[in-house]
């Protein structure tokens, strides 16, 4: 009915967070410009962009499915279920169950990706230190 | 069917990304993540649907399957369109930038 709204809302929050973090990371990079030690690491803002891509992409493609099934329309209130009180209650229930589960599953998957990449980076740094 | 088609699209996009990694000039990483995001969301949807329909979930009507297949292909096409627009905006080869700059000089 409108489950894609939950991950789309999360995507708005994470996109803003990624932009703010990217600005902060850029300032840190400039600060350390003179340093001779170079360790190539994926910044957290870049990792957050992985989540953004999954959330925005998934929400956009799911929104198409809802348009396909006539659940999203180009006129107010845009969601056919929002016009009727009983349908509205069902829609909110679906958002709270399916929508939240979708957002959680994507976020957990991203968390695993971040964990694996952090471990790989740590291992690479360790190997580089041992070589030196 | 929509879930299956999006999973296959995600796998193909990931293979293309991996083939060119670590260089991602064509931004295929973004395409792969988009399809994986959609696949995970549809998987979640499928789990809830299975909990509701039980055995009926695995015996869909032929008409529904055909409709879902068309939807899956449309979803893949929309993903490709979004990726193409993002690629042209990013313009990694500077083709569009160069074109506009040449026009300005002339």
Coordinates of N, CA and C in Angstrom, one line a residue:
Chain A
X1 N 0.8 -1.2 0.0 CA 0.0 0.0 0.0 C 0.9 1.3 0.0
X2 N 1.7 1.3 1.0 CA 2.7 2.5 1.0 C 3.9 2.2 1.8
X3 N 4.3 0.9 1.8 CA 5.4 0.4 2.6 C 6.7 1.1 2.2
X4 N 6.8 1.5 0.9 CA 8.1 2.1 0.5 C 8.4 3.5 1.1
X5 N 7.4 4.1 1.7 CA 7.5 5.4 2.3 C 8.5 5.3 3.5
X6 N 8.5 4.2 4.2 CA 9.4 4.1 5.4 C 10.9 4.1 5.0
X7 N 11.3 3.2 4.1 CA 12.7 3.3 3.7 C 13.0 4.6 3.0
X8 N 12.1 5.2 2.3 CA 12.3 6.5 1.6 C 12.6 7.6 2.7
X9 N 11.8 7.5 3.8 CA 12.0 8.5 4.9 C 13.4 8.3 5.5
X10 N 13.8 7.0 5.7 CA 15.1 6.7 6.2 C 16.2 7.3 5.2
X11 N 15.9 7.1 3.9 CA 16.9 7.6 2.9 C 17.1 9.1 3.0
X12 N 16.1 9.8 3.3 CA 16.2 11.3 3.4 C 17.2 11.6 4.6
X13 N 16.9 10.9 5.7 CA 17.8 11.2 6.9 C 19.2 10.8 6.6
X14 N 19.5 9.6 6.0 CA 20.8 9.1 5.8 C 21.5 10.0 4.7
X15 N 20.8 10.5 3.8 CA 21.4 11.4 2.8 C 21.9 12.7 3.4
X16 N 21.1 13.3 4.3 CA 21.5 14.5 5.0 C 22.7 14.2 5.8
X17 N 22.7 13.0 6.5 CA 23.8 12.6 7.4 C 25.1 12.4 6.6
X18 N 25.0 11.8 5.4 CA 26.1 11.6 4.5 C 26.7 12.9 4.1
X19 N 25.9 13.9 3.7 CA 26.4 15.2 3.2 C 27.1 15.9 4.3
X20 N 26.6 15.9 5.5 CA 27.2 16.6 6.7 C 28.6 15.9 7.0
X21 N 28.6 14.5 7.0 CA 29.8 13.8 7.3 C 30.9 14.0 6.2
X22 N 30.4 14.1 4.9 CA 31.4 14.3 3.8 C 32.1 15.6 4.0
X23 N 31.3 16.6 4.4 CA 31.9 18.0 4.6 C 32.9 17.9 5.7
X24 N 32.6 17.2 6.8 CA 33.5 17.1 8.0 C 34.8 16.4 7.6
X25 N 34.6 15.3 6.8 CA 35.8 14.4 6.4 C 36.7 15.2 5.4
X26 N 36.1 16.1 4.6 CA 36.9 16.9 3.7 C 37.7 17.9 4.5
X27 N 37.2 18.5 5.5 CA 38.0 19.4 6.4 C 39.1 18.6 7.0
X28 N 38.9 17.4 7.5 CA 39.9 16.6 8.1 C 41.0 16.3 7.1
X29 N 40.7 16.0 5.9 CA 41.7 15.6 4.9 C 42.6 16.8 4.6
X30 N 42.0 18.0 4.5 CA 42.8 19.2 4.3 C 43.7 19.5 5.5
X31 N 43.3 19.2 6.7 CA 44.0 19.4 7.9 C 45.3 18.5 7.9
X32 N 45.2 17.3 7.3 CA 46.3 16.3 7.4 C 47.1 16.3 6.1
X33 N 46.9 17.3 5.3 CA 47.5 17.3 3.9 C 49.1 17.2 4.0
X34 N 49.7 17.8 5.0 CA 51.1 17.7 5.1 C 51.7 16.4 5.6
X35 N 50.8 15.5 6.1 CA 51.3 14.3 6.7 C 51.9 13.4 5.7
X36 N 53.0 12.7 6.1 CA 53.6 11.8 5.1 C 53.0 10.4 5.1
X37 N 52.2 10.1 6.2 CA 51.6 8.8 6.3 C 50.3 8.8 5.5
X38 N 50.2 7.9 4.5 CA 49.0 7.8 3.7 C 48.4 6.4 3.9
X39 N 47.2 6.4 4.4 CA 46.5 5.1 4.6 C 45.2 5.3 3.8
X40 N 45.0 4.4 2.8 CA 43.8 4.6 2.0 C 42.6 3.9 2.7
X41 N 41.7 4.7 3.2 CA 40.5 4.2 3.9 C 39.2 4.7 3.2
X42 N 38.2 3.9 3.3 CA 36.9 4.4 2.7 C 36.3 5.2 3.8
X43 N 36.0 6.5 3.6 CA 35.4 7.3 4.6 C 34.0 6.8 4.9
X44 N 33.5 7.1 6.1 CA 32.2 6.7 6.6 C 31.1 7.3 5.7
X45 N 31.3 8.5 5.2 CA 30.3 9.1 4.4 C 30.1 8.3 3.1
X46 N 31.2 7.8 2.6 CA 31.1 7.0 1.4 C 30.4 5.6 1.7
X47 N 30.7 5.1 2.9 CA 30.0 3.9 3.3 C 28.5 4.2 3.5
X48 N 28.2 5.4 4.0 CA 26.8 5.7 4.2 C 26.1 5.9 2.8
X49 N 26.9 6.3 1.8 CA 26.3 6.4 0.5 C 25.8 5.0 -0.1
X50 N 26.5 3.9 0.4 CA 26.0 2.6 -0.1 C 24.6 2.4 0.4
X51 N 24.4 2.8 1.7 CA 23.0 2.7 2.3 C 22.0 3.6 1.5
X52 N 22.5 4.8 1.2 CA 21.6 5.7 0.4 C 21.2 5.1 -0.9
X53 N 22.2 4.6 -1.6 CA 21.9 4.0 -2.9 C 20.9 2.8 -2.8
X54 N 21.0 2.0 -1.7 CA 20.1 0.9 -1.6 C 18.7 1.4 -1.2
X55 N 18.7 2.3 -0.3 CA 17.4 2.8 0.2 C 16.6 3.6 -0.9
X56 N 17.4 4.5 -1.6 CA 16.7 5.3 -2.6 C 16.3 4.5 -3.8
X57 N 17.2 3.6 -4.2 CA 17.0 2.7 -5.4 C 15.8 1.8 -5.1
X58 N 15.8 1.2 -3.9 CA 14.8 0.2 -3.5 C 13.4 0.9 -3.4
X59 N 13.4 2.1 -2.8 CA 12.2 2.9 -2.7 C 11.6 3.3 -4.0
X60 N 12.5 3.8 -4.9 CA 12.0 4.2 -6.2 C 11.4 3.1 -7.0
X61 N 12.1 1.9 -7.0 CA 11.6 0.8 -7.8 C 10.3 0.2 -7.1
X62 N 10.2 0.2 -5.8 CA 9.0 -0.2 -5.2 C 7.8 0.8 -5.4
X63 N 8.2 2.1 -5.5 CA 7.2 3.1 -5.8 C 6.5 2.8 -7.2
X64 N 7.4 2.3 -8.1 CA 6.9 2.0 -9.5 C 5.9 0.8 -9.4
X65 N 6.2 -0.2 -8.5 CA 5.3 -1.3 -8.3 C 3.9 -0.8 -7.8
X66 N 4.0 0.2 -6.9 CA 2.7 0.7 -6.3 C 1.9 1.5 -7.4
X67 N 2.6 2.2 -8.2 CA 2.0 2.9 -9.3 C 1.3 1.8 -10.3
X68 N 2.1 0.8 -10.6 CA 1.6 -0.3 -11.4 C 0.3 -1.0 -10.9
X69 N 0.2 -1.1 -9.6 CA -0.9 -1.7 -9.0 C -2.0 -0.7 -8.6
X70 N -1.8 0.5 -9.0 CA -2.9 1.5 -8.8 C -3.0 2.0 -7.4
X71 N -1.9 1.8 -6.6 CA -2.0 2.2 -5.2 C -1.4 3.6 -5.0
X72 N -0.6 4.1 -6.0 CA -0.1 5.5 -6.0 C -0.7 6.1 -7.2
X73 N -1.3 7.3 -7.0 CA -1.9 8.0 -8.1 C -1.4 9.5 -8.2
X74 N -1.4 10.1 -9.4 CA -0.9 11.4 -9.5 C -1.7 12.6 -8.9
X75 N -2.8 12.3 -8.2 CA -3.7 13.3 -7.7 C -3.9 13.1 -6.1
X76 N -4.2 14.2 -5.5 CA -4.4 14.1 -4.0 C -5.4 13.1 -3.5
X77 N -5.2 12.3 -2.5 CA -4.0 12.3 -1.6 C -2.8 11.4 -2.0
X78 N -2.8 11.1 -3.3 CA -1.7 10.4 -3.9 C -1.6 8.9 -3.6
X79 N -2.1 8.5 -2.4 CA -2.2 7.1 -2.1 C -3.7 6.7 -2.0
X80 N -4.1 5.8 -2.8 CA -5.6 5.4 -2.9 C -6.1 5.0 -1.5
X81 N -5.2 4.3 -0.7 CA -5.6 3.9 0.6 C -5.9 5.0 1.6
X82 N -5.3 6.2 1.3 CA -5.5 7.3 2.2 C -6.8 8.0 2.2
X83 N -7.6 7.6 1.1 CA -8.9 8.3 1.0 C -10.0 7.8 1.9
X84 N -9.8 6.5 2.3 CA -10.8 5.9 3.2 C -10.2 5.6 4.6
X85 N -11.0 5.8 5.6 CA -10.5 5.6 7.0 C -10.1 4.2 7.3
X86 N -10.9 3.2 6.9 CA -10.5 1.8 7.1 C -9.3 1.4 6.4
X87 N -9.2 1.8 5.1 CA -8.0 1.6 4.3 C -6.8 2.2 4.9
X88 N -7.0 3.4 5.4 CA -5.9 4.2 6.0 C -5.3 3.4 7.2
X89 N -6.1 2.9 8.0 CA -5.6 2.1 9.2 C -4.8 0.9 8.7
X90 N -5.3 0.2 7.7 CA -4.6 -0.9 7.1 C -3.3 -0.5 6.5
X91 N -3.3 0.7 5.9 CA -2.0 1.2 5.3 C -1.0 1.5 6.4
X92 N -1.4 2.1 7.5 CA -0.5 2.4 8.5 C 0.1 1.1 9.2
X93 N -0.8 0.1 9.3 CA -0.4 -1.2 9.8 C 0.7 -1.8 8.9
X94 N 0.4 -1.7 7.6 CA 1.4 -2.2 6.7 C 2.7 -1.5 6.7
X95 N 2.6 -0.2 6.9 CA 3.9 0.6 7.0 C 4.7 0.2 8.2
X96 N 3.9 0.0 9.3 CA 4.6 -0.3 10.6 C 5.2 -1.7 10.6
X97 N 4.6 -2.6 9.8 CA 5.1 -4.0 9.8 C 6.1 -4.2 8.6
X98 N 5.5 -4.2 7.4 CA 6.3 -4.5 6.2 C 7.4 -3.4 6.0
X99 N 6.9 -2.1 6.0 CA 7.8 -1.0 5.7 C 9.0 -0.9 6.7
X100 N 8.7 -1.1 8.0 CA 9.8 -1.0 9.0 C 10.7 -2.2 8.8
X101 N 10.2 -3.4 8.5 CA 11.0 -4.6 8.3 C 11.9 -4.4 7.1
X102 N 11.4 -3.8 6.0 CA 12.2 -3.5 4.8 C 13.4 -2.6 5.1
X103 N 13.1 -1.5 5.8 CA 14.1 -0.6 6.2 C 15.2 -1.2 7.1
X104 N 14.7 -2.0 8.0 CA 15.6 -2.7 9.0 C 16.5 -3.7 8.2
X105 N 15.9 -4.5 7.3 CA 16.6 -5.5 6.6 C 17.7 -4.9 5.7
X106 N 17.4 -3.8 5.1 CA 18.4 -3.1 4.2 C 19.5 -2.5 5.1
X107 N 19.1 -1.9 6.3 CA 20.1 -1.3 7.2 C 21.0 -2.4 7.8
X108 N 20.4 -3.5 8.2 CA 21.3 -4.6 8.7 C 22.3 -5.1 7.7
X109 N 21.8 -5.3 6.4 CA 22.6 -5.8 5.3 C 23.8 -4.8 5.2
X110 N 23.5 -3.5 5.2 CA 24.5 -2.4 5.0 C 25.5 -2.5 6.2
X111 N 25.0 -2.7 7.4 CA 25.8 -2.9 8.6 C 26.8 -4.0 8.4
X112 N 26.4 -5.1 7.9 CA 27.3 -6.3 7.6 C 28.3 -5.9 6.6
X113 N 27.9 -5.1 5.6 CA 28.9 -4.7 4.5 C 29.9 -3.8 5.1
X114 N 29.5 -2.9 6.0 CA 30.5 -1.9 6.7 C 31.4 -2.7 7.6
X115 N 30.9 -3.7 8.3 CA 31.7 -4.5 9.2 C 32.8 -5.2 8.4
X116 N 32.4 -5.9 7.3 CA 33.3 -6.6 6.5 C 34.4 -5.7 5.9
X117 N 34.0 -4.6 5.4 CA 34.9 -3.7 4.7 C 35.9 -3.1 5.8
X118 N 35.4 -2.8 7.0 CA 36.3 -2.3 8.1 C 37.3 -3.3 8.4
X119 N 36.9 -4.6 8.5 CA 37.8 -5.7 8.9 C 38.9 -5.8 7.8
X120 N 38.5 -5.7 6.5 CA 39.4 -5.9 5.4 C 40.4 -4.7 5.4
X121 N 39.9 -3.5 5.7 CA 40.8 -2.3 5.8 C 41.8 -2.5 6.9
X122 N 41.3 -3.0 8.1 CA 42.2 -3.2 9.2 C 43.3 -4.2 8.9
X123 N 42.9 -5.3 8.2 CA 43.8 -6.3 7.8 C 44.9 -5.7 6.9
X124 N 44.4 -4.9 5.9 CA 45.3 -4.3 5.0 C 46.3 -3.4 5.6
X125 N 45.9 -2.6 6.6 CA 46.7 -1.7 7.4 C 47.8 -2.5 8.1
X126 N 47.3 -3.6 8.8 CA 48.2 -4.4 9.6 C 49.3 -5.0 8.7
X127 N 48.9 -5.5 7.5 CA 49.9 -6.1 6.6 C 50.9 -5.0 6.1
X128 N 50.4 -3.8 5.8 CA 51.3 -2.7 5.4 C 52.3 -2.4 6.5
X129 N 51.8 -2.3 7.7 CA 52.7 -2.0 8.9 C 53.8 -3.1 9.0
X130 N 53.4 -4.3 8.9 CA 54.3 -5.4 9.1 C 55.4 -5.4 8.0
X131 N 55.0 -5.0 6.8 CA 56.0 -5.0 5.7 C 57.0 -3.9 5.9
X132 N 56.5 -2.7 6.5 CA 57.4 -1.6 6.8 C 58.3 -2.0 8.0
Chain B
X1 N 7.9 -13.3 -9.2 CA 8.6 -13.1 -10.4 C 9.4 -11.8 -10.4
X2 N 8.7 -10.7 -9.8 CA 9.4 -9.4 -9.7 C 10.7 -9.5 -8.9
X3 N 10.5 -10.3 -7.7 CA 11.7 -10.5 -6.9 C 12.8 -11.2 -7.6
X4 N 12.4 -12.3 -8.3 CA 13.4 -13.1 -9.0 C 14.2 -12.2 -10.1
X5 N 13.4 -11.5 -10.9 CA 14.0 -10.6 -11.9 C 14.9 -9.6 -11.3
X6 N 14.5 -9.0 -10.2 CA 15.3 -7.9 -9.6 C 16.6 -8.6 -9.0
X7 N 16.5 -9.8 -8.5 CA 17.7 -10.5 -7.9 C 18.7 -10.8 -9.1
X8 N 18.2 -11.3 -10.2 CA 19.1 -11.6 -11.3 C 19.7 -10.3 -11.8
X9 N 18.9 -9.2 -11.9 CA 19.5 -7.9 -12.3 C 20.6 -7.5 -11.3
X10 N 20.4 -7.7 -10.0 CA 21.4 -7.3 -9.0 C 22.6 -8.1 -9.2
X11 N 22.5 -9.4 -9.5 CA 23.6 -10.3 -9.6 C 24.4 -9.9 -10.9
X12 N 23.8 -9.6 -12.0 CA 24.5 -9.2 -13.2 C 25.2 -7.9 -13.0
X13 N 24.5 -6.9 -12.3 CA 25.1 -5.6 -12.1 C 26.4 -5.8 -11.2
X14 N 26.3 -6.7 -10.2 CA 27.4 -6.9 -9.3 C 28.6 -7.5 -10.0
X15 N 28.3 -8.5 -10.9 CA 29.4 -9.1 -11.7 C 30.1 -8.0 -12.6
X16 N 29.3 -7.2 -13.2 CA 29.8 -6.1 -14.1 C 30.7 -5.2 -13.2
X17 N 30.2 -4.8 -12.0 CA 31.0 -3.9 -11.1 C 32.3 -4.6 -10.7
X18 N 32.2 -5.9 -10.3 CA 33.4 -6.6 -9.8 C 34.4 -6.7 -10.9
X19 N 34.0 -6.9 -12.2 CA 34.9 -7.1 -13.3 C 35.7 -5.8 -13.5
X20 N 35.1 -4.7 -13.2 CA 35.8 -3.4 -13.4 C 36.5 -2.8 -12.1
X21 N 36.2 -3.5 -11.0 CA 36.7 -3.0 -9.7 C 38.2 -3.1 -9.7
X22 N 38.9 -2.2 -9.0 CA 38.4 -1.1 -8.1 C 38.0 0.1 -8.9
X23 N 38.3 0.2 -10.2 CA 37.8 1.3 -11.0 C 36.3 1.2 -11.2
X24 N 35.6 2.3 -10.9 CA 34.1 2.2 -11.1 C 33.7 3.4 -12.0
X25 N 34.4 3.5 -13.1 CA 34.1 4.7 -14.0 C 32.7 4.8 -14.5
X26 N 32.0 3.6 -14.7 CA 30.7 3.6 -15.2 C 29.6 3.6 -14.1
X27 N 30.1 3.7 -12.8 CA 29.1 3.8 -11.7 C 28.2 2.6 -11.6
X28 N 28.7 1.4 -11.9 CA 27.9 0.2 -11.9 C 27.6 -0.2 -10.4
X29 N 28.5 0.3 -9.5 CA 28.3 -0.1 -8.1 C 27.0 0.5 -7.6
X30 N 26.6 1.7 -8.1 CA 25.4 2.3 -7.7 C 24.2 1.5 -8.2
X31 N 24.3 1.1 -9.5 CA 23.2 0.2 -10.1 C 23.0 -1.1 -9.3
X32 N 24.1 -1.7 -9.0 CA 24.1 -3.0 -8.2 C 23.4 -2.7 -6.8
X33 N 23.8 -1.7 -6.1 CA 23.2 -1.4 -4.8 C 21.7 -1.1 -4.9
X34 N 21.3 -0.4 -6.0 CA 19.9 -0.1 -6.2 C 19.1 -1.4 -6.3
X35 N 19.6 -2.3 -7.2 CA 18.9 -3.5 -7.4 C 18.9 -4.4 -6.2
X36 N 20.0 -4.4 -5.4 CA 20.0 -5.2 -4.2 C 19.1 -4.6 -3.1
X37 N 19.0 -3.3 -3.1 CA 18.1 -2.6 -2.1 C 16.6 -3.1 -2.4
X38 N 16.3 -3.0 -3.7 CA 14.9 -3.4 -4.2 C 14.7 -4.9 -3.9
X39 N 15.7 -5.7 -4.2 CA 15.5 -7.1 -4.0 C 15.3 -7.4 -2.5
X40 N 16.0 -6.8 -1.6 CA 15.8 -7.0 -0.2 C 14.4 -6.6 0.3
X41 N 14.0 -5.5 -0.3 CA 12.6 -5.0 0.1 C 11.6 -6.0 -0.4
X42 N 11.7 -6.5 -1.6 CA 10.7 -7.4 -2.2 C 10.8 -8.7 -1.5
X43 N 12.0 -9.1 -1.0 CA 12.1 -10.3 -0.2 C 11.3 -10.2 1.1
X44 N 11.4 -9.1 1.7 CA 10.7 -8.8 2.9 C 9.2 -8.9 2.7
X45 N 8.8 -8.3 1.5 CA 7.4 -8.3 1.1 C 6.9 -9.7 0.9
X46 N 7.8 -10.5 0.3 CA 7.4 -11.9 0.0 C 7.3 -12.8 1.2
X47 N 8.1 -12.5 2.2 CA 8.0 -13.2 3.5 C 6.7 -12.9 4.2
X48 N 6.3 -11.7 4.2 CA 5.0 -11.3 4.8 C 3.8 -11.9 4.0
X49 N 4.0 -11.9 2.7 CA 2.9 -12.5 1.8 C 2.8 -14.0 2.0
X50 N 4.0 -14.7 2.2 CA 4.0 -16.1 2.5 C 3.3 -16.4 3.8
X51 N 3.6 -15.6 4.8 CA 3.0 -15.8 6.1 C 1.5 -15.7 6.0
X52 N 1.0 -14.9 5.1 CA -0.4 -14.7 4.9 C -1.1 -15.8 4.1
X53 N -0.4 -16.1 2.9 CA -1.0 -17.1 2.0 C -0.6 -18.5 2.1
X54 N 0.5 -18.8 2.8 CA 1.1 -20.1 3.0 C 1.3 -20.8 1.6
X55 N 0.8 -22.0 1.4 CA 1.1 -22.8 0.2 C 0.6 -22.1 -1.1
X56 N -0.4 -21.3 -1.0 CA -0.9 -20.6 -2.1 C 0.1 -19.6 -2.8
X57 N 1.0 -19.2 -1.9 CA 2.1 -18.3 -2.4 C 2.9 -18.9 -3.5
X58 N 3.1 -20.2 -3.5 CA 3.9 -20.9 -4.5 C 3.1 -21.3 -5.7
X59 N 1.8 -21.1 -5.7 CA 1.0 -21.5 -6.8 C 0.2 -20.3 -7.4
X60 N 1.0 -19.3 -8.0 CA 0.3 -18.2 -8.5 C -0.4 -18.5 -9.8
X61 N -1.4 -17.7 -10.2 CA -2.1 -17.9 -11.4 C -1.2 -17.4 -12.6
X62 N -1.4 -18.0 -13.7 CA -0.5 -17.7 -14.9 C -0.6 -16.2 -15.2
X63 N -1.8 -15.7 -15.2 CA -2.0 -14.3 -15.6 C -1.2 -13.4 -14.6
X64 N -1.2 -13.8 -13.3 CA -0.5 -13.0 -12.3 C 1.0 -13.0 -12.5
X65 N 1.5 -14.2 -12.9 CA 2.9 -14.4 -13.2 C 3.4 -13.6 -14.4
X66 N 2.5 -13.6 -15.4 CA 2.9 -12.8 -16.6 C 2.9 -11.3 -16.2
X67 N 1.9 -10.8 -15.5 CA 1.8 -9.4 -15.1 C 3.1 -9.1 -14.2
X68 N 3.4 -10.0 -13.3 CA 4.6 -9.7 -12.4 C 5.9 -9.7 -13.2
X69 N 6.0 -10.5 -14.3 CA 7.2 -10.6 -15.1 C 7.3 -9.2 -15.8
X70 N 6.2 -8.7 -16.4 CA 6.3 -7.4 -17.1 C 6.7 -6.3 -16.1
X71 N 6.1 -6.4 -14.8 CA 6.5 -5.5 -13.8 C 8.0 -5.5 -13.5
X72 N 8.5 -6.8 -13.4 CA 9.9 -7.0 -13.1 C 10.8 -6.3 -14.2
X73 N 10.4 -6.6 -15.4 CA 11.2 -6.0 -16.5 C 11.1 -4.5 -16.5
X74 N 9.9 -3.9 -16.2 CA 9.8 -2.5 -16.1 C 10.6 -1.9 -15.0
X75 N 10.7 -2.6 -13.9 CA 11.5 -2.2 -12.8 C 13.0 -2.2 -13.2
X76 N 13.4 -3.2 -13.9 CA 14.8 -3.3 -14.3 C 15.1 -2.1 -15.3
X77 N 14.2 -1.8 -16.2 CA 14.3 -0.7 -17.1 C 14.4 0.7 -16.4
X78 N 13.5 0.8 -15.3 CA 13.6 2.1 -14.6 C 14.9 2.2 -13.9
X79 N 15.4 1.1 -13.3 CA 16.7 1.2 -12.6 C 17.8 1.6 -13.6
X80 N 17.7 1.1 -14.8 CA 18.7 1.4 -15.8 C 18.6 2.9 -16.2
X81 N 17.4 3.4 -16.3 CA 17.2 4.8 -16.6 C 17.8 5.7 -15.6
X82 N 17.5 5.4 -14.3 CA 18.0 6.2 -13.1 C 19.5 6.2 -13.2
X83 N 20.1 5.0 -13.4 CA 21.6 4.9 -13.5 C 22.2 5.7 -14.6
X84 N 21.5 5.6 -15.8 CA 22.0 6.4 -16.9 C 22.0 7.9 -16.7
X85 N 20.9 8.4 -16.1 CA 20.8 9.8 -15.8 C 21.9 10.2 -14.8
X86 N 22.1 9.4 -13.8 CA 23.1 9.6 -12.8 C 24.5 9.6 -13.4
X87 N 24.7 8.7 -14.4 CA 26.0 8.6 -15.1 C 26.2 9.9 -15.9
X88 N 25.2 10.3 -16.6 CA 25.3 11.5 -17.5 C 25.5 12.8 -16.7
X89 N 24.9 12.8 -15.5 CA 25.1 14.0 -14.6 C 26.5 14.0 -14.1
X90 N 27.0 12.8 -13.7 CA 28.4 12.7 -13.2 C 29.4 12.9 -14.3
X91 N 29.1 12.4 -15.5 CA 29.9 12.6 -16.7 C 31.4 12.3 -16.4
X92 N 31.7 11.0 -16.1 CA 33.1 10.6 -15.7 C 34.1 10.8 -16.8
X93 N 33.7 10.7 -18.0 CA 34.6 10.9 -19.1 C 34.7 12.4 -19.6
X94 N 33.9 13.2 -19.0 CA 33.9 14.6 -19.4 C 33.4 14.9 -20.8
X95 N 32.6 14.0 -21.3 CA 32.1 14.2 -22.7 C 31.2 15.4 -22.8
X96 N 30.2 15.4 -22.0 CA 29.2 16.5 -22.0 C 29.9 17.8 -21.7
X97 N 30.8 17.8 -20.7 CA 31.4 19.0 -20.2 C 32.3 19.6 -21.4
X98 N 33.0 18.7 -22.1 CA 33.8 19.1 -23.2 C 33.0 19.7 -24.3
X99 N 31.8 19.1 -24.6 CA 30.9 19.5 -25.6 C 30.4 20.9 -25.4
X100 N 30.0 21.2 -24.1 CA 29.5 22.5 -23.8 C 30.6 23.6 -23.8
X101 N 31.8 23.2 -23.3 CA 32.9 24.1 -23.3 C 33.3 24.5 -24.7
X102 N 33.3 23.5 -25.7 CA 33.7 23.8 -27.1 C 32.7 24.8 -27.6
X103 N 31.4 24.6 -27.3 CA 30.3 25.4 -27.9 C 30.5 26.9 -27.4
X104 N 30.9 27.0 -26.1 CA 31.1 28.3 -25.5 C 32.2 29.1 -26.2
X105 N 33.3 28.4 -26.5 CA 34.5 29.0 -27.2 C 34.1 29.5 -28.6
X106 N 33.3 28.6 -29.3 CA 32.9 29.0 -30.6 C 31.9 30.1 -30.6

